[in-house]
């Protein structure tokens, strides 16, 4: 099931039943005045922005199943506010740093931001999906350096794979990359794939609150998850329909009327 809801996020959430979603991914506007098509990324005050976020965040938490998981991305400027809000309602399991290289534009009067925080939280701290075997990565000690752990009796090689830590090194999506589309905050599919694999199963229902480029929908389709993408912008919803249609398509397809 692939479903696109072209609507305001609060209105769209009212159409979804409570306790029906396995995994929620939220990558909202960051209030940085980025130029989106058909939506705004600017609020007059920080309080206005936070109050708006708290409305749909509260509603979205109600949509999670009892064993559901939520991933929330935000800017470094507002991270503390959201951390406090979420930990009063859910159990935060990890605070993840998505680290990436900078672009050609460098800060001159402060230390430029080279990461975005991701909060991973669950409804039930003892029962939730975490398919760690599906996201194992190579270790430097075992797989690459072939070191021996002499503390063991008898000595044995270090493990060659491990669960990733909470610092994720993935490049941002750049122009001319195969998955690139015209969207100012497109997230890399390799990052989204890790989240979907570890925190959902085949046929799980994944809710994408601010679908944007619909990259999460593409990942869910590849991994046989059910996907609901909410997007207010008509232009980006059209883009989502193009990227998620059944026939072969190109990422470079333009938005058509």
Backbone as a ProteinNet text record, in pm:
[ID]
protein_1_A
[PRIMARY]
XXXXXXXXXXXXXXXXXXXXXXXXXXXXXXXXXXXXXXXXXXXXXXXXXXXXXXXXXXXXXXXXXXXXXXXXXXXXXXXXXXXXXXXXXXXXXXXXXXXXXXXXXXXXXXXXXXXXXXXXXXXXXXXXXXXXXXXXXXXXXXXXXXXXXXXXXXXXXXXXXXXXXXXXXXXXXXXXXXXXXXXXXXXXXXXXXXXXXXXXXXXXXXXXXXXXXXXXXXXXXXXXXXXXXXXXXXXXXXXXXXXXXXXXXXXXXXXXX
[TERTIARY]
83.9	0	87.7	66.5	134	25.2	28.9	-74.7	-11.9	-52.8	-8.2	-126.4	-111.2	-215.1	-165.7	-225.3	-188.3	-274	-221.2	-301.6	-212	-265.3	-200.8	-178.4	-66.5	-29.1	-130	-181.3	-276.5	-408.2	-455	-577	-557.9	-441.9	-415.5	-411.6	-349.1	-340.7	-477.6	-572.8	-707.4	-778.2	-727.1	-788.1	-726.5	-623.2	-554.1	-594.6	-630.9	-674.3	-558	-589.5	-489.1	-445.5	-321.5	-268.3	-266.5	-234.4	-233.1	-99.8	-4.2	120.9	237.5	318.7	433.9	555.6	576.4	695.2	658.6	697.6	677.1	812.9	828.4	948.6	906.6	975	938.3	1061.1	1054.4	1159.7	1092.1	1056.5	973.6	1053.6	986.1	1057.3	1134.2	1253.6	1340.9	1330.8	1242.5	1231.3	1361.7	1419.1	1542.5	1518.7	1392.8	1354	1407.2	1405.8	1441.4	1328.7	1363.2	1266.7	1203.4	1087.4	1010.4	904.8	854.6	750.5	613.5	543.4	406.8	390.2	498.7	489.7	589.8	571.7	656.5	753.3	869.7	968.5	1009.2	910.6	940.3	823.3	855	756.9	805.6	712.6	749.5	830	797.2	869.7	901.3	1000.3	1033.2	916.5	845.6	730.5	623.3	596.4	498.2	538.7	665.3	714.8	701	745.1	739.8	596.4	507.8	367.7	306	339.4	289.3	343.5	471.6	532.6	472.2	451.7	397.3	257.3	179.1	43.9	46.5	120.9	119.1	204.8	303.9	383.3	298.5	217.1	127.1	30.3	-26.6	-120.1	-52.6	68.7	137	172.1	207.7	239.7	119	-1.5	-122.9	-144.6	-85.8	-104.4	-20	83.5	172.8	103.4	134.4	93.2	167	122.7	183.1	330.6	370.8	511	577.2	520.9	569.4	692.3	758	879.8	864.2	938.7	935.1	1077.1	1105.9	1233.3	1202	1268.6	1240.2	1368.8	1372	1487.1	1455.8	1557.3	1536.1	1668.9	1662.6	1784.4	1852.1	1979.1	2050.7	1995	1941	1889.6	1771.4	1689	1566.1	1569.6	1681.9	1691.3	1651.1	1698.2	1672.2	1523.3	1451.2	1307.6	1234.6	1269.5	1201.5	1241.1	1365	1409.8	1325.6	1307.6	1228.2	1083	1025.7	886.6	866.7	955.9	939.4	964.7	1064.5	1095.3	991.2	903.8	792	676.3	682.8	572.2	613.9	739.6	791.5	921.8	974	1103.3	1209.9	1300.9	1407.4	1513.7	1536	1634.5	1771.6	1773.4	1901.1	1885.7	1994.4	2005.8	2116.6	2076.2	2165.6	2215.5	2340.3	2399.8	2421.5	2352.3	2381.6	2487.8	2608.6	2724.4	2753.5	2784.3	2815.4	2917.9	2977.3	3075.2	3002.7	3074.8	3014.7	3013.1	2935.5	2936.1	3047.3	3050	3154.8	3140.6	3020.2	2996.9	3038.3	3129.5	3180.5	3144.7	3118.6	3091.7	3219.2	3202.8	3317.3	3320.3	3207.2	3201	3154.1	3140.7	3105.9	3145.5	3126.6	3156.4	3034.2	3050.3	2938.2	2885.7	2756.3	2692.3	2719.3	2771.3	2802.2	2725	2613.4	2533.6	2389.3	2301.4	2162.4	2126.6	2058.6	2021.2	1897.1	1893.3	1777.5	1744.1	1621.9	1576	1504.3	1546.4	1480.8	1409.6	1275.9	1195.9	1090.6	1046.8	949.1	840.4	725.5	615.7	639.8	686.8	709.9	859.1	926.2	1071.9	1116.8	1025.4	1060.6	1013.8	929.5	877.7	868.6	960.7	961.8	1048.1	1032.4	1108.2	1248.3	1347.7	1485.3	1561.5	1556	1617.4	1766	1842.3	1982.7	2063.3	2025.5	2102.4	2090.2	1988.3	1968.3	2050.7	2118.3	2191.3	2336.6	2388.5	2525.8	2625.1	2731.6	2838	2971.4	3067.6	3200.2	3269.4	3347.3	3428	3570.1	3633.9	3773.2	3866.8	3834.6	3924.4	3923.1	3803.3	3793.7	3799.3	3713	3701.2	3817.3	3868.5	3970.1	4111.5	4124.9	4259.2	4293.1	4193.5	4213	4282.9	4246.5	4309.9	4255.7	4339.7	4305.2	4278.6	4173	4140.6	4207.5	4321	4397.3	4341	4236.3	4172.2	4087	4052.6	3971.7	4060.8	4001.7	4077.1	3999.7	4048.7	4171.7	4149.9	4258.6	4246.7	4166.9	4087.9	4001.8	3995.9	3970.5	3958.4	3841.4	3854.8	3743	3629.7	3508.2	3395.1	3419.1	3375.2	3395.8	3276.9	3167	3051.2	2996	2925.7	2866.5	2744.8	2664.2	2553.6	2611.7	2567.8	2621.6	2601	2691.7	2674.7	2578.9	2579.9	2483.4	2539.4	2653.9	2704.8	2704.5	2621.4	2605.1	2671.7	2758.7	2832.1	2772.2	2683.5	2624.9	2634.7	2674.3	2680.4	2541.2	2531.5	2405.2	2379.6	2255	2219.3	2258.5	2340.6	2391.6	2340	2345.7	2308.5	2389.8	2321.4	2378.1	2395.3	2369.8	2364.5	2242	2247.7	2141.5	2005.2	2000.2	1871.9	1825.4	1903.7	1873	1743.8	1661.3	1548.4	1554.6	1476.2	1480.5	1401.2	1468.3	1406.4	1516.1	1493	1601.6	1647.9	1574.2	1619.3	1601	1633.1	1621.3	1718.2	1669.4	1753.2	1800.5	1921.9	1976.3	1902.2	1877.8	1802.7	1877.9	2009.2	2085.1	2060.7	2041.7	2007.8	1866.5	1772.3	1634.1	1620.1	1698.4	1693.2	1734.8	1833.4	1874.5	1760.3	1689.9	1579.2	1465.8	1429.5	1318.5	1352.5	1472.9	1511.7	1511.7	1565.4	1583.9	1455.6	1366.4	1250.8	1116.4	1117.9	991.5	1017.1	908.7	915.9	836.6	851.1	770.8	623.4	548.1	405.3	374.9	477.3	454.4	402.9	336.7	285.2	378.1	432.9	526.6	460	461.1	400.9	510.3	502.4	600.1	528.5	553.5	472.5	496.2	618.7	651.4	728.2	655.2	714.7	814.3	788.3	885.8	923.6	1043.6	1094.3	1042.2	976.9	921.8	1029.4	1149.8	1256.4	1224.3	1160.8	1122.4	1021.9	931.7	836.7	905.4	1008.4	1084.7	1150.8	1206.8	1271.1	1167.9	1053.2	948.5	899.8	888.5	843.9	944.3	1072.4	1176.6	1176.4	1147.5	1157.5	1023.1	922.5	790.9	723.6	731.5	656.4	538	432.7	320.9	358.3	323.6	371	257.1	253.3	162	245.9	240.4	317.5	227	247.3	169.9	253.7	196.4	268.1	168.6	189.4	99.2	116.9	238.7	267.9	210.4	134.8	81.9	195.5	295.5	408	483.7	513.5	587.6	502.3	372.1	284	284.2	286.7	298.5	431.1	536.2	667.1	662.5	593.5	580.3	509.6	403.8	333.8	423.6	508.9	603.3	705.6	760.4	868.5	818.9	690.8	638.6	550.3	535.3	449.7	512.4	430.8	475.1	567.1	547.1	628	769.1	866.4	1002.8	1003.1	1083.3	1087.7	1229.4	1249.8	1377.3	1363.4	1466.8	1465.2	1461.7	1504.9	1511.4	1378.7	1273.5	1144.1	1102.6	1050.1	1002.3	859.2	817.3	679.2	589	486.4	394.8	258.2	183.9	47	-46
-119.2	0	124.6	207.4	336	443.6	537	638.7	776	871.6	1009.4	1095.1	1170.6	1261.7	1404.5	1472.4	1610.7	1703.1	1739	1813.2	1874.1	1968.9	2020.2	1904.9	1906.3	1791.3	1765.7	1869.5	1849.2	1793.7	1845.7	1793.3	1648.1	1617.4	1480.8	1382.1	1421.4	1332.1	1298.1	1390.1	1364	1252.7	1218.1	1111.5	974.5	970.8	844.8	797.3	672	618.8	611.5	631.6	615.9	469.5	448.6	314	223.9	281.6	201.8	205.1	284.3	305.1	237.2	163.2	93.6	184.6	271.6	356.7	493.4	597.6	734.2	799.2	860.1	936.9	1081.6	1173.4	1314.5	1398.3	1465.5	1558.4	1689.4	1769.7	1888.1	2006.2	2113.6	2239	2280.5	2334.4	2367.1	2513.2	2590.4	2733.5	2806.6	2770	2832	2916.7	2935.4	3015.6	2957.5	2824.8	2762.5	2782.5	2774.1	2802.4	2672.9	2642	2526.5	2568.9	2472.4	2501.2	2482.8	2594.6	2586.1	2575.8	2579.2	2576	2675.3	2706	2805.2	2740.2	2799.6	2756.2	2876	2961.6	3079.9	3110.5	3130.1	3171.3	3301.1	3386.2	3517.7	3507.8	3410.7	3393.5	3246.1	3219.4	3081	3012.7	3086.9	3029.7	2984.9	3065.8	3027.4	2896.4	2885.8	2764.3	2643.3	2655.9	2543.3	2503.1	2599.8	2568.3	2489.7	2528.6	2454.8	2311.4	2296.6	2163.2	2075.6	2133.1	2054.9	2002.2	2077.2	2032.5	1901.2	1901.3	1778.9	1667.9	1703.7	1600.6	1524.2	1595.7	1531.1	1438.2	1486	1403.6	1280.3	1297.6	1185.9	1075.3	1112.7	1012.2	922.8	980.4	901.5	798.3	820.3	726.9	601.1	606.2	490.9	373	253.8	134	125.5	35.8	24.4	-12.8	-81.1	-119.2	-39.8	76.7	156.2	240.2	289.1	369	500.6	600.4	732.8	784.5	839.4	906.3	1051	1141.6	1284.3	1359.2	1427.6	1507.7	1654.7	1732.4	1875.1	1948.5	2079.6	2159.9	2159.3	2191.2	2198.8	2309.8	2415	2528.6	2491.4	2395.4	2362.8	2224	2157.3	2018.5	2002.7	2090	2076.5	2082.1	2170.8	2182.9	2052.4	1995.3	1873.9	1752.8	1749.2	1639.8	1636.7	1751.9	1759.1	1719.9	1770.6	1740.6	1590.5	1528	1386.6	1297.7	1327	1236.9	1243.4	1343.5	1347.9	1259.8	1210.4	1131.5	993.9	978.9	852.1	818.1	701.2	659.7	680.8	772	797.2	688.3	614.6	506.2	552.5	645.6	693.8	837.5	910.5	1043.9	1035.5	1037.4	1008.3	1137.9	1136.1	1247	1202.5	1269.6	1246.6	1348.2	1299	1384.1	1380	1497.4	1504.9	1614.5	1611.3	1712.5	1841.4	1952.5	2081.7	2104.5	2202.3	2244.4	2348	2413.1	2511.6	2638	2664.1	2783.7	2754.9	2834.8	2813.2	2930	2898.7	3003.6	3083	3212.4	3300.6	3356.8	3353.5	3413.6	3316.4	3189.6	3086.9	2951.8	2845	2710.8	2658	2633.1	2589.4	2453.7	2433.9	2307.2	2200.5	2087	1975.6	1849.7	1868.5	1752.3	1794.7	1692.9	1712.1	1604	1640.1	1540.7	1461.9	1336.9	1249.5	1184.1	1200.3	1137.4	1007.4	898.4	768.5	736.2	725.1	703.6	595.4	531.6	422.9	443.3	380.2	388.2	295.8	176.7	76.3	45.6	81.6	66.5	-79	-171.4	-313.1	-393.1	-333.3	-406.9	-314.2	-329.2	-249.9	-322.2	-288.8	-353.5	-293.9	-381.3	-336.7	-451.4	-455.9	-563.7	-535.8	-549.2	-507.8	-586.6	-713	-794.3	-742.6	-661.3	-609.3	-484.1	-430.9	-304.5	-314.2	-434.5	-449.6	-384.8	-330.9	-269.7	-333.5	-318.8	-373.6	-300.3	-375.8	-315.4	-291.9	-187.7	-162.5	-263.9	-302.2	-393.9	-534.2	-585.8	-723.1	-737.9	-668.1	-687.5	-625.9	-512.2	-441	-459.3	-450.9	-461.1	-603.6	-691.3	-833.9	-853	-771.2	-779.7	-896.8	-942.8	-1054.1	-999.5	-1049.8	-1011.8	-1112.9	-1072	-1162.4	-1169.4	-1094.9	-1105.2	-1229.9	-1288.5	-1410.1	-1532.3	-1637.2	-1761.5	-1876	-1923	-1881.9	-1750.6	-1683	-1560.8	-1585.2	-1484.3	-1498.3	-1365.2	-1370.4	-1245.4	-1161.4	-1030.5	-942.5	-967.7	-936.6	-948.7	-863.4	-914.2	-838	-749.1	-760.9	-675	-627.5	-514.7	-458.7	-374.4	-345.4	-251.9	-110.8	-28.1	109.2	185.4	274.6	361.6	475.7	578.3	687.2	806.2	786.8	886.7	822	874	815.9	905.5	847.5	921.2	888.7	974.9	960.6	1095.8	1096.7	1224.7	1278.7	1410.7	1471	1446.8	1458.1	1440.2	1566	1547.9	1659.8	1654.9	1770.2	1779	1681	1614.9	1514.4	1377.3	1363.1	1228.2	1157.7	1027.1	952.6	976	987.3	1000.3	1145.8	1240.3	1381.9	1423.2	1501.2	1573.4	1716.7	1802.9	1944.6	1967.2	1952.8	1974.1	2021.5	2126.6	2185.9	2105.8	2001.2	1925.2	1775.1	1728.9	1586.7	1505.2	1397.8	1311.7	1190.5	1144.6	1032.2	901.5	825.8	701.6	600	604.8	510.3	533.3	656.9	688.1	639.7	669	627.9	476.1	410.6	264.5	201.2	256.7	204	212.7	325.6	345.2	247.2	233.9	145.9	0.1	-41.6	-180.4	-216.7	-128.8	-165.2	-151.7	-59.4	-29.8	-65.7	-147.8	-197.3	-331.7	-400.9	-530	-522.6	-623.5	-627.4	-619.2	-539.1	-514.4	-419.6	-370.4	-267.3	-140.3	-55.8	71.1	183.6	255.4	364.6	496.5	590.9	722.7	827.4	905.2	1008.9	1143.1	1220.3	1339.7	1454	1474.9	1581.6	1515.1	1459.5	1367.8	1435.5	1561.6	1636	1569.6	1515	1449.7	1306.8	1253.7	1118.5	1010.4	1042.8	941.9	827.2	858.6	752.5	657.3	711.1	626.4	529.4	577	489.4	375.3	409.9	308.3	206.7	254.2	163.7	70.7	124.6	42.8	-68.6	-35.1	-136.2	-244	-205.2	-297.4	-358.7	-340.6	-402.5	-357.6	-228.8	-169	-92.1	-80.7	5.9	148.7	241.7	378.2	478.6	572.7	686.2	813	893.6	1016.8	1138.5	1226.1	1349.4	1464.6	1540.7	1653.9	1763.5	1882.5	1994.6	2052	2054.2	2115.1	2031.2	2097.8	2029.4	1984.7	2070.8	2039.5	1916.1	1909.7	1795.2	1668.3	1682.7	1566.1	1507.9	1595.2	1547.6	1475.8	1532.1	1467.8	1329.5	1320.1	1190.7	1088.5	1130.1	1037.8	987.7	1075.6	1034.9	935.2	965	881.4	746.3	737.9	614.6	534.2	578.8	504.9	370.1	279.1	141	126.6	206.4	192.3	244.4	199.6	252	403.8	469.4	614.6	662	787.7	851.6	950.3	957.9	1056.6	1197.4	1216.5	1349.3	1390.4	1305.7	1344.4	1480.7	1563.6	1694.6	1681.9	1779.4	1780.6	1825.6	1746.8	1780.2	1813.8	1897.3	1931.3	1814.2
0	0	0	-98.5	-107.8	-112.8	-19.4	-11.8	7	-74.5	-62.3	-20.9	86.3	133.1	109.8	14	-17.2	69	186.6	283.5	390	462.1	582.7	679.5	749.7	832.3	943.5	1007	1116.8	1064.2	952.2	891.4	848.3	789.9	743.5	860.1	969.4	1085.4	1141.9	1126.6	1178.4	1101.4	982.7	901.8	929.8	1011.2	1041.4	1180.9	1193.2	1321.7	1419.9	1546.6	1651.6	1661.4	1707.3	1734.2	1610.4	1493.2	1369.9	1295.6	1343.5	1269.3	1341.4	1264.2	1322.1	1336.8	1238.9	1236.7	1181.5	1253.7	1207	1184.7	1069	1039.8	1019	1089.3	1083.1	1050.1	937.9	895.2	860	961.1	938.8	887.3	847.4	821.7	946.9	927.8	1040.3	1084.9	1022.1	1050	1016.6	901.6	854.5	729.5	694.1	578.2	447.7	437.4	310.8	210.1	83.9	-22	-71.9	-15.9	-59.7	-160.6	-236.9	-334.5	-270.8	-248.9	-200.9	-51.1	26.6	172.6	230.6	358.8	423.7	522	534.6	633.6	719.8	747.2	827.7	920.2	1048.5	1147.6	1212.4	1250.1	1303.3	1432.4	1516.4	1642	1661.9	1744.3	1777.1	1847.8	1930.6	2001	1903	1800.1	1698.5	1631.8	1599	1533.5	1625.5	1748.5	1841.3	1872.3	1891.9	1920	1805.9	1681.9	1565.7	1563.9	1589.2	1590.7	1700.1	1817.1	1928.2	1896.2	1817.8	1782.3	1705.5	1592.6	1512.7	1573	1653	1717.9	1820.2	1895.4	1990.9	1919.4	1809.7	1733.6	1675.3	1624.7	1560.7	1660.2	1780	1882.7	1909.5	1903.5	1924.6	1814.8	1698.4	1586.4	1600.8	1683.1	1698.7	1767.8	1720.3	1791.6	1925.6	2011.1	2144.4	2137.2	2029.8	2014.2	1901.6	1868.9	1757.4	1790	1683	1695.6	1619.9	1665.5	1603.4	1586.2	1468.2	1440.3	1406.3	1475.8	1460	1429.6	1314.3	1275.8	1301.8	1332.8	1356.7	1340.9	1350.5	1345.9	1481.6	1482.6	1610.8	1697.8	1636.3	1712.3	1801.3	1756.5	1829	1892.8	1880.7	1927.9	2074.6	2162.5	2305.6	2337.1	2269.2	2293.5	2259	2143.9	2100.5	2185.5	2226.9	2313.8	2441.6	2503.2	2626.8	2600.4	2491.6	2459.7	2438.6	2362.1	2328	2448.5	2528.5	2640.3	2750.7	2749	2843	2797.4	2673.2	2617.1	2568.2	2531.3	2481.6	2552.3	2521.6	2575.2	2467.4	2489.8	2392.7	2407.3	2299.9	2301.2	2252.9	2158.4	2104.8	2058.9	2073	2015.3	1910.8	1785.1	1673.9	1611.7	1569.8	1496.4	1352.2	1259.5	1117.8	1076.6	1055.2	1025.3	876.6	820.3	677.8	653.8	536	498.9	462.4	470.4	439.1	289	247.7	108.6	90.6	-22.9	-47.2	36.9	89.1	169.9	314.3	367.2	501.5	592.5	720.1	818.3	843.5	868.6	892.2	1034.1	1104.2	1236.7	1345.2	1310.1	1408.4	1349.5	1427.5	1380.2	1305.5	1177.3	1095.7	1137.4	1119.4	1157	1051.8	1094.7	1005.5	1043.5	1112.8	1149.4	1172.8	1172.5	1211.6	1312.3	1420.4	1520.5	1479.2	1522.3	1500.5	1633.9	1678.8	1802.6	1768.1	1828.8	1812	1942.3	1936.3	2056.7	2031.7	2138.9	2129.6	2234.2	2211.4	2307.6	2426.5	2398	2502.9	2506	2614.7	2619	2622.3	2647.9	2655.3	2534.6	2450.6	2336	2215.6	2123.5	2000.8	1899.2	1773.1	1666.2	1656.7	1657.2	1634.9	1570	1437.5	1359.6	1340	1445.8	1441.5	1339	1314	1219.6	1075.6	1049.9	914.7	885.9	987.6	966.5	1013.2	1028.2	1075.7	978.6	1034.3	954.8	990.8	901	926.5	1042	1117.5	1222.9	1173.2	1224.7	1188.5	1253.6	1376.4	1448.5	1389.7	1360.7	1313.6	1163.9	1092.1	947.6	871.6	918.3	840.4	895.3	1027	1084.8	1127.5	1132.6	1165.7	1300.8	1396.7	1528.3	1609.6	1702.5	1790.6	1930.8	1992.8	2130.2	2224.1	2283	2369.2	2510.2	2538.2	2668.5	2678.4	2564.8	2563.6	2580	2630.5	2649.9	2583.2	2469.6	2400.5	2323.3	2285.2	2205.8	2078.1	2038.2	1920.4	1846.4	1716.7	1641.1	1692.2	1681	1711.1	1610.1	1651.3	1559	1435.3	1320.2	1197.6	1163.1	1241.4	1220.2	1353.4	1349.2	1471.1	1434.8	1536.3	1519.4	1512.3	1419.7	1411.8	1542.8	1571.8	1686.7	1654	1736.9	1717.7	1639.8	1573.7	1478.9	1341.1	1253.5	1120.6	1017.2	937.9	835.1	697.8	652.2	519.1	447.8	321.1	248.9	221.5	216.5	176.7	27.7	-12.3	-153	-229.2	-329.7	-407.6	-551.5	-615	-756.3	-838.8	-930.1	-1020.8	-957.2	-828	-771.9	-829.6	-842.7	-909.3	-844.5	-712.1	-644.1	-630.6	-677.5	-658.4	-727.5	-653.8	-712.7	-661	-719.7	-681.4	-553.4	-441.7	-310	-215.3	-134.6	-55.9	65	103.9	221.3	201	82.5	51	135.8	195.1	278.7	197.9	222.9	144.7	173.7	70	85.6	169.9	170.7	251.2	400.4	440.7	579.7	612.2	524.2	545.9	545.1	463	456.3	588.4	654.1	784.1	884.7	885.2	978.6	950.4	823.7	787.1	816.1	783.8	806.6	954.7	1037.2	1177.1	1258.6	1220.5	1306.4	1245	1141.4	1085.6	1019.5	986.6	918.7	788.9	704.4	582.9	619.9	544.5	563.8	679.7	749.2	850.7	784	862.5	811.8	857.3	761.1	788	751.1	844.1	822.4	809.1	702.5	669	677.4	783.6	809.6	711.5	670.1	575.2	461.8	366.7	269.6	176.5	137.6	58.3	-72.3	-76.9	-197.5	-212.5	-110.2	-108.9	-120.8	-77.2	-76.9	18.4	130.6	223.6	158.7	78.5	7.8	-86.8	-155.2	-245.1	-166.8	-51.3	31.9	80.5	126.3	175.1	63.9	-55.5	-168	-197.4	-195.4	-219.7	-112.2	9.7	123.6	162.6	78.3	100	229.1	256.5	365.8	308.8	388.4	353.4	389.6	302.9	318.4	307.4	402.9	397.2	403.3	298.7	294.1	296.6	394.3	405.6	351	259.3	201.3	162.9	214.4	187.5	47.7	-2.1	-131.6	-246.4	-333.1	-450.9	-540.8	-557.2	-645.2	-597.9	-468.9	-418	-416.3	-399.7	-407.1	-547.9	-647.5	-785.4	-806.1	-749.1	-756.8	-692.3	-577.5	-510.2	-595.6	-663.4	-751.8	-862.6	-915.1	-1018.2	-964.8	-847.4	-793.2	-743.2	-711.2	-652.1	-745.8	-869.9	-962.5	-995.6	-1045.6	-1067.1	-1186.7	-1290.7	-1411.4	-1387.3	-1468.3	-1454.1	-1469.1	-1388.6	-1391.7	-1368.9	-1400	-1376.4	-1261.3	-1177	-1068.9	-1124.7	-1247.6	-1306.5	-1371.4	-1358.7	-1414.9	-1360.7	-1447.5	-1403.3	-1354.6	-1273.7	-1225.5	-1339.7	-1367.1	-1473.2	-1415.8	-1486.1	-1444.4	-1474.8
[MASK]
+++++++++++++++++++++++++++++++++++++++++++++++++++++++++++++++++++++++++++++++++++++++++++++++++++++++++++++++++++++++++++++++++++++++++++++++++++++++++++++++++++++++++++++++++++++++++++++++++++++++++++++++++++++++++++++++++++++++++++++++++++++++++++++++++

